[in-house]
PDB file of C-alpha atoms in Angstrom:
ATOM      1  CA  MET A  26     -29.732  -8.552  20.660  1.00 55.00           C
ATOM      2  CA  ILE A  27     -26.832  -6.116  21.098  1.00 72.00           C
ATOM      3  CA  ASP A  28     -26.215  -3.633  18.294  1.00 78.00           C
ATOM      4  CA  ASP A  29     -23.625  -4.741  15.838  1.00 77.00           C
ATOM      5  CA  PRO A  30     -20.400  -2.805  16.702  1.00 76.00           C
ATOM      6  CA  PHE A  31     -19.436  -2.944  12.966  1.00 76.00           C
ATOM      7  CA  LYS A  32     -22.588  -1.580  11.602  1.00 73.00           C
ATOM      8  CA  ASN A  33     -21.051   1.817  10.676  1.00 73.00           C
ATOM      9  CA  TYR A  34     -17.861   0.295   9.458  1.00 74.00           C
ATOM     10  CA  ILE A  35     -16.995   1.474   6.122  1.00 71.00           C
ATOM     11  CA  LYS A  36     -15.143  -0.994   4.126  1.00 73.00           C
ATOM     12  CA  GLU A  37     -12.106   0.331   2.212  1.00 74.00           C
ATOM     13  CA  THR A  38     -11.548  -0.814  -1.417  1.00 79.00           C
ATOM     14  CA  GLU A  39      -8.238  -1.851  -2.670  1.00 82.00           C
ATOM     15  CA  PRO A  40      -6.368   1.169  -4.000  1.00 85.00           C
ATOM     16  CA  ASP A  41      -5.996   1.545  -7.831  1.00 88.00           C
ATOM     17  CA  LYS A  42      -2.634   1.158  -9.561  1.00 88.00           C
ATOM     18  CA  ARG A  43      -2.027   4.853  -9.530  1.00 90.00           C
ATOM     19  CA  ALA A  44      -2.468   5.095  -5.627  1.00 91.00           C
ATOM     20  CA  LYS A  45      -0.264   2.006  -5.204  1.00 90.00           C
ATOM     21  CA  SER A  46       2.399   3.422  -7.358  1.00 91.00           C
ATOM     22  CA  TYR A  47       2.304   6.823  -5.554  1.00 93.00           C
ATOM     23  CA  ALA A  48       2.641   5.081  -2.145  1.00 92.00           C
ATOM     24  CA  TRP A  49       5.619   2.960  -3.259  1.00 92.00           C
ATOM     25  CA  GLN A  50       7.323   5.941  -4.760  1.00 93.00           C
ATOM     26  CA  THR A  51       6.851   7.858  -1.620  1.00 94.00           C
ATOM     27  CA  ALA A  52       8.196   5.068   0.549  1.00 91.00           C
ATOM     28  CA  ILE A  53      11.259   4.614  -1.699  1.00 92.00           C
ATOM     29  CA  GLY A  54      11.760   8.391  -1.723  1.00 94.00           C
ATOM     30  CA  LEU A  55      11.702   8.615   1.976  1.00 94.00           C
ATOM     31  CA  GLN A  56      14.407   5.907   2.207  1.00 93.00           C
ATOM     32  CA  ALA A  57      16.510   7.962  -0.182  1.00 93.00           C
ATOM     33  CA  VAL A  58      16.107  11.012   1.976  1.00 94.00           C
ATOM     34  CA  ASP A  59      17.499   8.906   4.927  1.00 93.00           C
ATOM     35  CA  GLY A  60      20.434   7.966   2.706  1.00 94.00           C
ATOM     36  CA  LEU A  61      19.253   4.465   2.344  1.00 94.00           C
ATOM     37  CA  LYS A  62      19.278   2.351  -0.864  1.00 93.00           C
ATOM     38  CA  THR A  63      16.377   0.101  -1.586  1.00 91.00           C
ATOM     39  CA  SER A  64      17.033  -3.513  -2.006  1.00 93.00           C
ATOM     40  CA  ASP A  65      16.360  -5.522  -5.297  1.00 94.00           C
ATOM     41  CA  TYR A  66      13.754  -7.468  -3.271  1.00 95.00           C
ATOM     42  CA  LEU A  67      11.934  -4.321  -2.377  1.00 91.00           C
ATOM     43  CA  GLN A  68      12.044  -3.084  -5.900  1.00 91.00           C
ATOM     44  CA  ARG A  69      10.581  -6.327  -7.238  1.00 92.00           C
ATOM     45  CA  THR A  70       7.936  -6.326  -4.559  1.00 92.00           C
ATOM     46  CA  ALA A  71       6.968  -2.850  -5.484  1.00 89.00           C
ATOM     47  CA  VAL A  72       6.587  -3.725  -9.014  1.00 89.00           C
ATOM     48  CA  LYS A  73       4.603  -6.887  -8.207  1.00 89.00           C
ATOM     49  CA  ASN A  74       2.314  -4.978  -5.824  1.00 85.00           C
ATOM     50  CA  LYS A  75       1.558  -2.230  -8.282  1.00 76.00           C
ATOM     51  CA  GLU A  76       0.532  -4.811 -10.900  1.00 75.00           C
ATOM     52  CA  LEU A  77      -2.118  -6.465  -8.585  1.00 63.00           C
TER      53      LEU A  77
END
Protein backbone atom coordinates (compact mmCIF):
# COMPACT_ATOMS: atom_id res chain seq x y z
CA MET A 1 0.00 0.00 0.00
CA ILE A 2 1.16 3.56 -0.72
CA ASP A 3 2.15 5.67 2.28
CA ASP A 4 -0.61 7.93 3.51
CA PRO A 5 0.20 11.47 2.27
CA PHE A 6 -1.59 12.91 5.31
CA LYS A 7 0.40 10.88 7.82
CA ASN A 8 2.39 13.90 8.97
CA TYR A 9 -0.52 16.29 8.76
CA ILE A 10 -0.92 18.23 11.98
CA LYS A 11 -4.52 19.02 12.70
CA GLU A 12 -5.00 22.56 13.90
CA THR A 13 -7.44 23.20 16.69
CA GLU A 14 -10.04 25.93 16.74
CA PRO A 15 -8.52 29.18 18.03
CA ASP A 16 -9.63 30.32 21.49
CA LYS A 17 -11.75 33.42 22.09
CA ARG A 18 -8.71 35.58 22.70
CA ALA A 19 -7.11 34.61 19.38
CA LYS A 20 -10.39 35.11 17.51
CA SER A 21 -10.86 38.51 19.11
CA TYR A 22 -7.34 39.56 18.16
CA ALA A 23 -7.85 38.43 14.55
CA TRP A 24 -11.12 40.33 14.22
CA GLN A 25 -9.68 43.46 15.80
CA THR A 26 -6.73 43.29 13.42
CA ALA A 27 -8.99 42.89 10.39
CA ILE A 28 -11.23 45.77 11.46
CA GLY A 29 -8.18 47.92 12.23
CA LEU A 30 -6.71 47.25 8.79
CA GLN A 31 -9.95 48.39 7.20
CA ALA A 32 -9.81 51.59 9.25
CA VAL A 33 -6.24 52.21 8.07
CA ASP A 34 -7.54 52.05 4.51
CA GLY A 35 -10.23 54.58 5.40
CA LEU A 36 -13.01 51.98 5.30
CA LYS A 37 -15.86 51.77 7.77
CA THR A 38 -16.96 48.29 8.76
CA SER A 39 -20.55 47.35 8.11
CA ASP A 40 -23.05 46.45 10.82
CA TYR A 41 -23.12 42.96 9.32
CA LEU A 42 -19.36 42.55 9.79
CA GLN A 43 -19.59 43.81 13.36
CA ARG A 44 -22.37 41.31 14.18
CA THR A 45 -20.47 38.49 12.46
CA ALA A 46 -17.31 39.29 14.41
CA VAL A 47 -19.17 39.23 17.72
CA LYS A 48 -20.90 35.95 16.87
CA ASN A 49 -17.63 34.37 15.71
CA LYS A 50 -15.78 35.36 18.87
CA GLU A 51 -18.50 33.77 21.01
CA LEU A 52 -18.28 30.37 19.29
